[in-house]
PDB file of C-alpha atoms in Angstrom:
ATOM      1  CA  MET A   1      12.519  14.156  -1.608  1.00  0.00           C
ATOM      2  CA  LYS A   2      14.346  14.088  -4.702  1.00  0.00           C
ATOM      3  CA  HIS A   3      14.126  14.526  -8.721  1.00  0.00           C
ATOM      4  CA  LEU A   4      15.160  11.770 -10.530  1.00  0.00           C
ATOM      5  CA  ASP A   5      17.294  12.707 -13.794  1.00  0.00           C
ATOM      6  CA  MET A   6      15.200  12.426 -16.671  1.00  0.00           C
ATOM      7  CA  GLU A   7      18.112  12.235 -18.912  1.00  0.00           C
ATOM      8  CA  ARG A   8      19.803   9.166 -17.515  1.00  0.00           C
ATOM      9  CA  TRP A   9      16.607   7.394 -15.926  1.00  0.00           C
ATOM     10  CA  PRO A  10      16.604   4.252 -17.530  1.00  0.00           C
ATOM     11  CA  ARG A  11      12.975   3.968 -17.493  1.00  0.00           C
ATOM     12  CA  ARG A  12      12.349   6.964 -20.018  1.00  0.00           C
ATOM     13  CA  GLN A  13      11.393   5.739 -23.171  1.00  0.00           C
ATOM     14  CA  GLN A  14       8.608   2.971 -21.291  1.00  0.00           C
ATOM     15  CA  PHE A  15       7.439   6.565 -19.282  1.00  0.00           C
ATOM     16  CA  GLN A  16       7.052   8.646 -22.247  1.00  0.00           C
ATOM     17  CA  PHE A  17       4.954   5.895 -23.719  1.00  0.00           C
ATOM     18  CA  PHE A  18       2.687   4.904 -20.793  1.00  0.00           C
ATOM     19  CA  THR A  19       2.137   8.680 -19.624  1.00  0.00           C
ATOM     20  CA  GLN A  20       0.468   9.103 -23.310  1.00  0.00           C
ATOM     21  CA  LEU A  21      -2.130   6.768 -22.555  1.00  0.00           C
ATOM     22  CA  ASP A  22      -5.983   8.077 -21.882  1.00  0.00           C
ATOM     23  CA  GLN A  23      -5.582   4.817 -19.168  1.00  0.00           C
ATOM     24  CA  PRO A  24      -1.990   4.342 -17.715  1.00  0.00           C
ATOM     25  CA  TYR A  25      -2.676   2.057 -15.327  1.00  0.00           C
ATOM     26  CA  PHE A  26      -2.639  -1.700 -14.586  1.00  0.00           C
ATOM     27  CA  SER A  27      -3.790  -4.047 -12.014  1.00  0.00           C
ATOM     28  CA  LEU A  28      -2.711  -7.644 -10.464  1.00  0.00           C
ATOM     29  CA  CYS A  29      -4.284  -9.562  -7.428  1.00  0.00           C
ATOM     30  CA  ALA A  30      -1.900 -12.104  -5.931  1.00  0.00           C
ATOM     31  CA  ASP A  31      -2.499 -14.687  -3.110  1.00  0.00           C
ATOM     32  CA  ILE A  32      -0.455 -13.902  -0.348  1.00  0.00           C
ATOM     33  CA  THR A  33       0.176 -16.750   2.659  1.00  0.00           C
ATOM     34  CA  ILE A  34      -0.260 -14.939   5.990  1.00  0.00           C
ATOM     35  CA  THR A  35      -0.808 -18.368   8.485  1.00  0.00           C
ATOM     36  CA  GLU A  36       2.054 -17.267  10.858  1.00  0.00           C
ATOM     37  CA  LEU A  37       0.970 -13.923  11.460  1.00  0.00           C
ATOM     38  CA  PHE A  38      -2.372 -14.663  11.435  1.00  0.00           C
ATOM     39  CA  HIS A  39      -2.077 -17.263  14.319  1.00  0.00           C
ATOM     40  CA  ARG A  40       0.820 -15.183  16.137  1.00  0.00           C
ATOM     41  CA  CYS A  41      -1.629 -12.110  16.138  1.00  0.00           C
ATOM     42  CA  ARG A  42      -4.360 -14.023  17.168  1.00  0.00           C
ATOM     43  CA  ARG A  43      -2.264 -15.180  20.051  1.00  0.00           C
ATOM     44  CA  ASP A  44      -0.601 -12.056  20.994  1.00  0.00           C
ATOM     45  CA  LYS A  45      -3.680 -10.186  20.612  1.00  0.00           C
ATOM     46  CA  LEU A  46      -2.099  -7.864  18.151  1.00  0.00           C
ATOM     47  CA  SER A  47      -4.287  -6.506  15.009  1.00  0.00           C
ATOM     48  CA  ALA A  48      -3.719  -8.637  11.948  1.00  0.00           C
ATOM     49  CA  TYR A  49      -4.728  -5.740  10.075  1.00  0.00           C
ATOM     50  CA  HIS A  50      -2.087  -3.386  11.381  1.00  0.00           C
ATOM     51  CA  ALA A  51       0.538  -5.789  10.843  1.00  0.00           C
ATOM     52  CA  ILE A  52      -0.771  -6.233   7.252  1.00  0.00           C
ATOM     53  CA  THR A  53      -0.538  -3.085   6.689  1.00  0.00           C
ATOM     54  CA  HIS A  54       2.513  -2.290   7.917  1.00  0.00           C
ATOM     55  CA  ALA A  55       4.524  -5.342   6.097  1.00  0.00           C
ATOM     56  CA  ILE A  56       2.862  -2.862   3.238  1.00  0.00           C
ATOM     57  CA  MET A  57       4.500  -0.441   3.688  1.00  0.00           C
ATOM     58  CA  THR A  58       8.077  -1.841   4.805  1.00  0.00           C
ATOM     59  CA  VAL A  59       8.167  -3.633   1.771  1.00  0.00           C
ATOM     60  CA  CYS A  60       7.000  -0.081  -0.294  1.00  0.00           C
ATOM     61  CA  HIS A  61      10.478   2.259   1.996  1.00  0.00           C
ATOM     62  CA  GLN A  62      12.417  -0.866   0.439  1.00  0.00           C
ATOM     63  CA  LEU A  63      11.599  -0.818  -3.582  1.00  0.00           C
ATOM     64  CA  ASP A  64      12.459   2.577  -4.617  1.00  0.00           C
ATOM     65  CA  TRP A  65       9.801   2.415  -7.747  1.00  0.00           C
ATOM     66  CA  THR A  66       6.691   2.479  -5.162  1.00  0.00           C
ATOM     67  CA  ARG A  67       8.089   5.717  -3.769  1.00  0.00           C
ATOM     68  CA  TRP A  68       8.384   7.608  -7.323  1.00  0.00           C
ATOM     69  CA  ARG A  69       5.624  10.386  -8.020  1.00  0.00           C
ATOM     70  CA  ILE A  70       5.032  11.919 -11.625  1.00  0.00           C
ATOM     71  CA  ARG A  71       5.106  15.703 -11.439  1.00  0.00           C
ATOM     72  CA  GLY A  72       3.968  16.878 -14.390  1.00  0.00           C
ATOM     73  CA  ASP A  73       6.701  15.902 -17.222  1.00  0.00           C
ATOM     74  CA  LEU A  74       9.060  14.578 -14.164  1.00  0.00           C
ATOM     75  CA  VAL A  75       8.984  11.895 -11.402  1.00  0.00           C
ATOM     76  CA  VAL A  76      10.101  12.554  -7.940  1.00  0.00           C
ATOM     77  CA  GLU A  77      11.394  10.035  -5.386  1.00  0.00           C
ATOM     78  CA  HIS A  78       9.804  10.156  -1.609  1.00  0.00           C
ATOM     79  CA  GLN A  79      12.135   9.170   0.936  1.00  0.00           C
ATOM     80  CA  HIS A  80       9.287   8.472   3.853  1.00  0.00           C
ATOM     81  CA  LEU A  81       5.934   7.556   2.639  1.00  0.00           C
ATOM     82  CA  SER A  82       2.528   7.326   5.227  1.00  0.00           C
ATOM     83  CA  ALA A  83       0.197   5.244   4.674  1.00  0.00           C
ATOM     84  CA  GLY A  84      -3.395   6.397   3.102  1.00  0.00           C
ATOM     85  CA  ILE A  85      -5.737   4.115   4.669  1.00  0.00           C
ATOM     86  CA  THR A  86      -9.442   4.135   4.115  1.00  0.00           C
ATOM     87  CA  THR A  87     -12.050   2.940   7.499  1.00  0.00           C
ATOM     88  CA  LEU A  88     -15.251   3.753   8.678  1.00  0.00           C
ATOM     89  CA  GLY A  89     -17.154   6.634  10.933  1.00  0.00           C
ATOM     90  CA  GLU A  90     -19.763   6.275  12.945  1.00  0.00           C
ATOM     91  CA  ASP A  91     -22.232   6.849  10.504  1.00  0.00           C
ATOM     92  CA  ARG A  92     -20.630   4.086   8.586  1.00  0.00           C
ATOM     93  CA  LEU A  93     -19.517   6.178   5.455  1.00  0.00           C
ATOM     94  CA  VAL A  94     -15.876   5.525   4.384  1.00  0.00           C
ATOM     95  CA  ARG A  95     -13.188   8.276   6.223  1.00  0.00           C
ATOM     96  CA  PHE A  96      -9.833   8.791   4.759  1.00  0.00           C
ATOM     97  CA  THR A  97      -6.700   8.885   6.652  1.00  0.00           C
ATOM     98  CA  ARG A  98      -3.269   8.829   7.031  1.00  0.00           C
ATOM     99  CA  VAL A  99      -0.685   7.051   9.107  1.00  0.00           C
ATOM    100  CA  PRO A 100       3.007   8.716   9.252  1.00  0.00           C
ATOM    101  CA  TYR A 101       5.139   5.111   8.948  1.00  0.00           C
ATOM    102  CA  CYS A 102       7.628   3.892  11.231  1.00  0.00           C
ATOM    103  CA  GLU A 103       9.818   0.602  11.615  1.00  0.00           C
ATOM    104  CA  GLU A 104       8.295  -0.056  14.638  1.00  0.00           C
ATOM    105  CA  PHE A 105       5.686  -2.236  14.721  1.00  0.00           C
ATOM    106  CA  ASP A 106       4.169  -1.370  18.130  1.00  0.00           C
ATOM    107  CA  GLU A 107       4.587   2.639  17.239  1.00  0.00           C
ATOM    108  CA  PHE A 108       3.090   2.023  13.923  1.00  0.00           C
ATOM    109  CA  SER A 109      -0.034   0.150  15.307  1.00  0.00           C
ATOM    110  CA  ARG A 110      -0.704   2.473  17.934  1.00  0.00           C
ATOM    111  CA  ARG A 111      -0.302   5.153  15.441  1.00  0.00           C
ATOM    112  CA  MET A 112      -3.271   3.479  13.565  1.00  0.00           C
ATOM    113  CA  THR A 113      -5.341   3.047  16.698  1.00  0.00           C
ATOM    114  CA  SER A 114      -5.456   6.978  17.220  1.00  0.00           C
ATOM    115  CA  GLN A 115      -6.099   7.787  13.688  1.00  0.00           C
ATOM    116  CA  THR A 116      -9.179   5.270  13.459  1.00  0.00           C
ATOM    117  CA  ASP A 117     -10.114   6.204  16.271  1.00  0.00           C
ATOM    118  CA  MET A 118     -10.330   9.570  15.406  1.00  0.00           C
ATOM    119  CA  ALA A 119     -11.460   9.212  11.999  1.00  0.00           C
ATOM    120  CA  TRP A 120     -14.592   7.418  13.423  1.00  0.00           C
ATOM    121  CA  GLN A 121     -15.541  10.339  15.407  1.00  0.00           C
ATOM    122  CA  ARG A 122     -15.121  12.824  12.639  1.00  0.00           C
ATOM    123  CA  PRO A 123     -17.797  14.440  10.030  1.00  0.00           C
ATOM    124  CA  GLY A 124     -14.977  14.957   7.816  1.00  0.00           C
ATOM    125  CA  LEU A 125     -13.715  12.601   5.157  1.00  0.00           C
ATOM    126  CA  PHE A 126     -10.009  13.832   4.805  1.00  0.00           C
ATOM    127  CA  ASP A 127      -8.305  14.271   8.400  1.00  0.00           C
ATOM    128  CA  GLU A 128      -6.009  17.142   9.086  1.00  0.00           C
ATOM    129  CA  GLU A 129      -2.940  15.703   7.580  1.00  0.00           C
ATOM    130  CA  GLY A 130      -4.378  16.625   4.174  1.00  0.00           C
ATOM    131  CA  ASP A 131      -3.932  14.378   1.039  1.00  0.00           C
ATOM    132  CA  GLY A 132      -0.168  14.366  -0.017  1.00  0.00           C
ATOM    133  CA  ASP A 133       1.039  11.858  -3.166  1.00  0.00           C
ATOM    134  CA  ASP A 134       3.949  10.895  -0.047  1.00  0.00           C
ATOM    135  CA  SER A 135       1.529   8.104   0.575  1.00  0.00           C
ATOM    136  CA  ILE A 136       0.324   4.349   0.174  1.00  0.00           C
ATOM    137  CA  TYR A 137      -3.221   4.102  -0.928  1.00  0.00           C
ATOM    138  CA  MET A 138      -4.360   1.223   1.474  1.00  0.00           C
ATOM    139  CA  SER A 139      -8.034  -0.050   2.007  1.00  0.00           C
ATOM    140  CA  CYS A 140      -8.988  -3.581   3.328  1.00  0.00           C
ATOM    141  CA  LEU A 141     -12.635  -5.605   2.537  1.00  0.00           C
ATOM    142  CA  PRO A 142     -12.637  -7.987   4.762  1.00  0.00           C
ATOM    143  CA  TRP A 143     -15.979  -9.130   4.002  1.00  0.00           C
ATOM    144  CA  VAL A 144     -15.443  -9.988   0.158  1.00  0.00           C
ATOM    145  CA  ARG A 145     -12.625 -12.731  -0.842  1.00  0.00           C
ATOM    146  CA  PHE A 146     -12.321 -11.870  -4.215  1.00  0.00           C
ATOM    147  CA  THR A 147      -9.826 -12.246  -7.444  1.00  0.00           C
ATOM    148  CA  GLN A 148      -9.473  -8.889  -8.890  1.00  0.00           C
ATOM    149  CA  MET A 149      -9.888  -5.274  -7.583  1.00  0.00           C
ATOM    150  CA  THR A 150      -9.786  -2.108  -9.388  1.00  0.00           C
ATOM    151  CA  ASN A 151      -9.996   1.675  -7.356  1.00  0.00           C
ATOM    152  CA  PRO A 152     -10.876   4.764  -8.770  1.00  0.00           C
ATOM    153  CA  MET A 153      -8.939   6.806 -10.088  1.00  0.00           C
ATOM    154  CA  PRO A 154      -8.327  10.260 -11.734  1.00  0.00           C
ATOM    155  CA  LEU A 155      -7.202  10.234 -15.709  1.00  0.00           C
ATOM    156  CA  SER A 156      -6.927  13.926 -16.532  1.00  0.00           C
ATOM    157  CA  PRO A 157      -3.697  14.367 -14.338  1.00  0.00           C
ATOM    158  CA  ALA A 158      -2.818  10.862 -14.136  1.00  0.00           C
ATOM    159  CA  ASP A 159      -2.121   9.617 -10.446  1.00  0.00           C
ATOM    160  CA  SER A 160       0.740   7.903  -9.689  1.00  0.00           C
ATOM    161  CA  VAL A 161       0.162   7.032  -6.206  1.00  0.00           C
ATOM    162  CA  PRO A 162      -0.201   3.172  -5.817  1.00  0.00           C
ATOM    163  CA  ARG A 163      -3.240   1.797  -4.962  1.00  0.00           C
ATOM    164  CA  ILE A 164      -3.484  -1.783  -2.289  1.00  0.00           C
ATOM    165  CA  THR A 165      -6.478  -3.881  -1.386  1.00  0.00           C
ATOM    166  CA  TRP A 166      -6.991  -6.808   0.323  1.00  0.00           C
ATOM    167  CA  GLY A 167      -9.804  -9.034   0.982  1.00  0.00           C
ATOM    168  CA  LYS A 168     -11.129 -11.697   3.310  1.00  0.00           C
ATOM    169  CA  TYR A 169      -8.793 -14.165   4.628  1.00  0.00           C
ATOM    170  CA  ASP A 170      -9.074 -17.748   3.458  1.00  0.00           C
ATOM    171  CA  GLN A 171      -8.297 -20.290   6.041  1.00  0.00           C
ATOM    172  CA  SER A 172      -7.992 -23.840   5.196  1.00  0.00           C
ATOM    173  CA  GLY A 173      -6.689 -26.250   7.883  1.00  0.00           C
ATOM    174  CA  GLU A 174      -3.942 -24.445   9.772  1.00  0.00           C
ATOM    175  CA  GLU A 175      -3.175 -22.558   6.555  1.00  0.00           C
ATOM    176  CA  VAL A 176      -4.431 -19.007   6.212  1.00  0.00           C
ATOM    177  CA  LYS A 177      -4.454 -17.120   2.688  1.00  0.00           C
ATOM    178  CA  VAL A 178      -5.665 -13.428   1.821  1.00  0.00           C
ATOM    179  CA  PRO A 179      -5.855 -11.906  -1.574  1.00  0.00           C
ATOM    180  CA  VAL A 180      -3.806  -8.656  -2.228  1.00  0.00           C
ATOM    181  CA  ALA A 181      -4.573  -6.643  -5.285  1.00  0.00           C
ATOM    182  CA  ALA A 182      -2.007  -3.621  -6.254  1.00  0.00           C
ATOM    183  CA  GLN A 183      -3.034  -1.054  -9.107  1.00  0.00           C
ATOM    184  CA  ILE A 184       0.035   1.233 -10.246  1.00  0.00           C
ATOM    185  CA  HIS A 185       0.801   3.706 -12.797  1.00  0.00           C
ATOM    186  CA  HIS A 186       2.234   1.746 -16.133  1.00  0.00           C
ATOM    187  CA  GLY A 187       4.903   4.897 -16.734  1.00  0.00           C
ATOM    188  CA  LEU A 188       6.320   3.499 -13.209  1.00  0.00           C
ATOM    189  CA  ALA A 189       6.366   0.134 -13.449  1.00  0.00           C
ATOM    190  CA  ASP A 190       5.711  -3.517 -15.335  1.00  0.00           C
ATOM    191  CA  GLY A 191       4.448  -6.529 -14.387  1.00  0.00           C
ATOM    192  CA  LEU A 192       8.266  -7.044 -13.356  1.00  0.00           C
ATOM    193  CA  HIS A 193       8.131  -5.034 -10.689  1.00  0.00           C
ATOM    194  CA  LEU A 194       4.580  -5.981  -9.198  1.00  0.00           C
ATOM    195  CA  GLY A 195       6.050  -9.405  -8.802  1.00  0.00           C
ATOM    196  CA  GLU A 196       9.371  -8.234  -6.814  1.00  0.00           C
ATOM    197  CA  PHE A 197       6.770  -6.341  -4.662  1.00  0.00           C
ATOM    198  CA  TYR A 198       4.281  -9.891  -4.160  1.00  0.00           C
ATOM    199  CA  GLU A 199       7.486 -11.931  -3.901  1.00  0.00           C
ATOM    200  CA  ALA A 200       9.600  -9.404  -1.075  1.00  0.00           C
ATOM    201  CA  LEU A 201       5.826  -8.623   0.800  1.00  0.00           C
ATOM    202  CA  GLN A 202       5.986 -12.810   1.091  1.00  0.00           C
ATOM    203  CA  GLN A 203       9.303 -12.628   2.526  1.00  0.00           C
ATOM    204  CA  ARG A 204       8.077 -10.035   4.608  1.00  0.00           C
ATOM    205  CA  ILE A 205       4.917 -11.661   6.358  1.00  0.00           C
ATOM    206  CA  ASN A 206       7.169 -15.104   6.688  1.00  0.00           C
ATOM    207  CA  GLN A 207       9.544 -13.391   9.077  1.00  0.00           C
ATOM    208  CA  CYS A 208       6.982 -11.652  11.450  1.00  0.00           C
ATOM    209  CA  ARG A 209       8.557 -13.740  14.541  1.00  0.00           C
ATOM    210  CA  HIS A 210      11.159 -11.001  13.850  1.00  0.00           C
ATOM    211  CA  TRP A 211       9.165  -7.731  13.948  1.00  0.00           C
ATOM    212  CA  LEU A 212       5.823  -8.476  15.515  1.00  0.00           C
TER     213      LEU A 212
END
């Protein structure tokens, strides 16, 4: 983790403006085509849920603004992130758990399986790793195809961890799409940056044959 030089940071004016707002977040939802990834996962008996999570985490490590976090009047940049995922317990109530990212999909998938299995059995809301801001908060609503999505976020102090949610697969013939919603702090990024995120995510998923 490093601190950004706030005096030389090109985004300083935008940061100062948006952080003074009572509600500094904005969100966007867009379709991502996952046709090859979906069929490859079915063929090879891999988890498409794990694959999409891994693709999102890979992109978030490539884009510096997804690793920025607000600390008072300052901004820090994390070098490594975990996937802060939402899962269900045996009682069908929500649980939160963290999965450390790694570049190798097979290992990341094993970590996700281990963490979700433990979350299924434990009574507590959080795992032993706690809840740090060196995460990307993610959840999946496989029962619903949506065109917009918002997440609960604290306003005082504001939370700068991105929230990313995707919904039910939409299959038309061979083509498969999934809605992906992202909610971020406007002090750290604009619509241009979210556009770059969606473009990079689509490219990563298009390249799935090289990393699955």
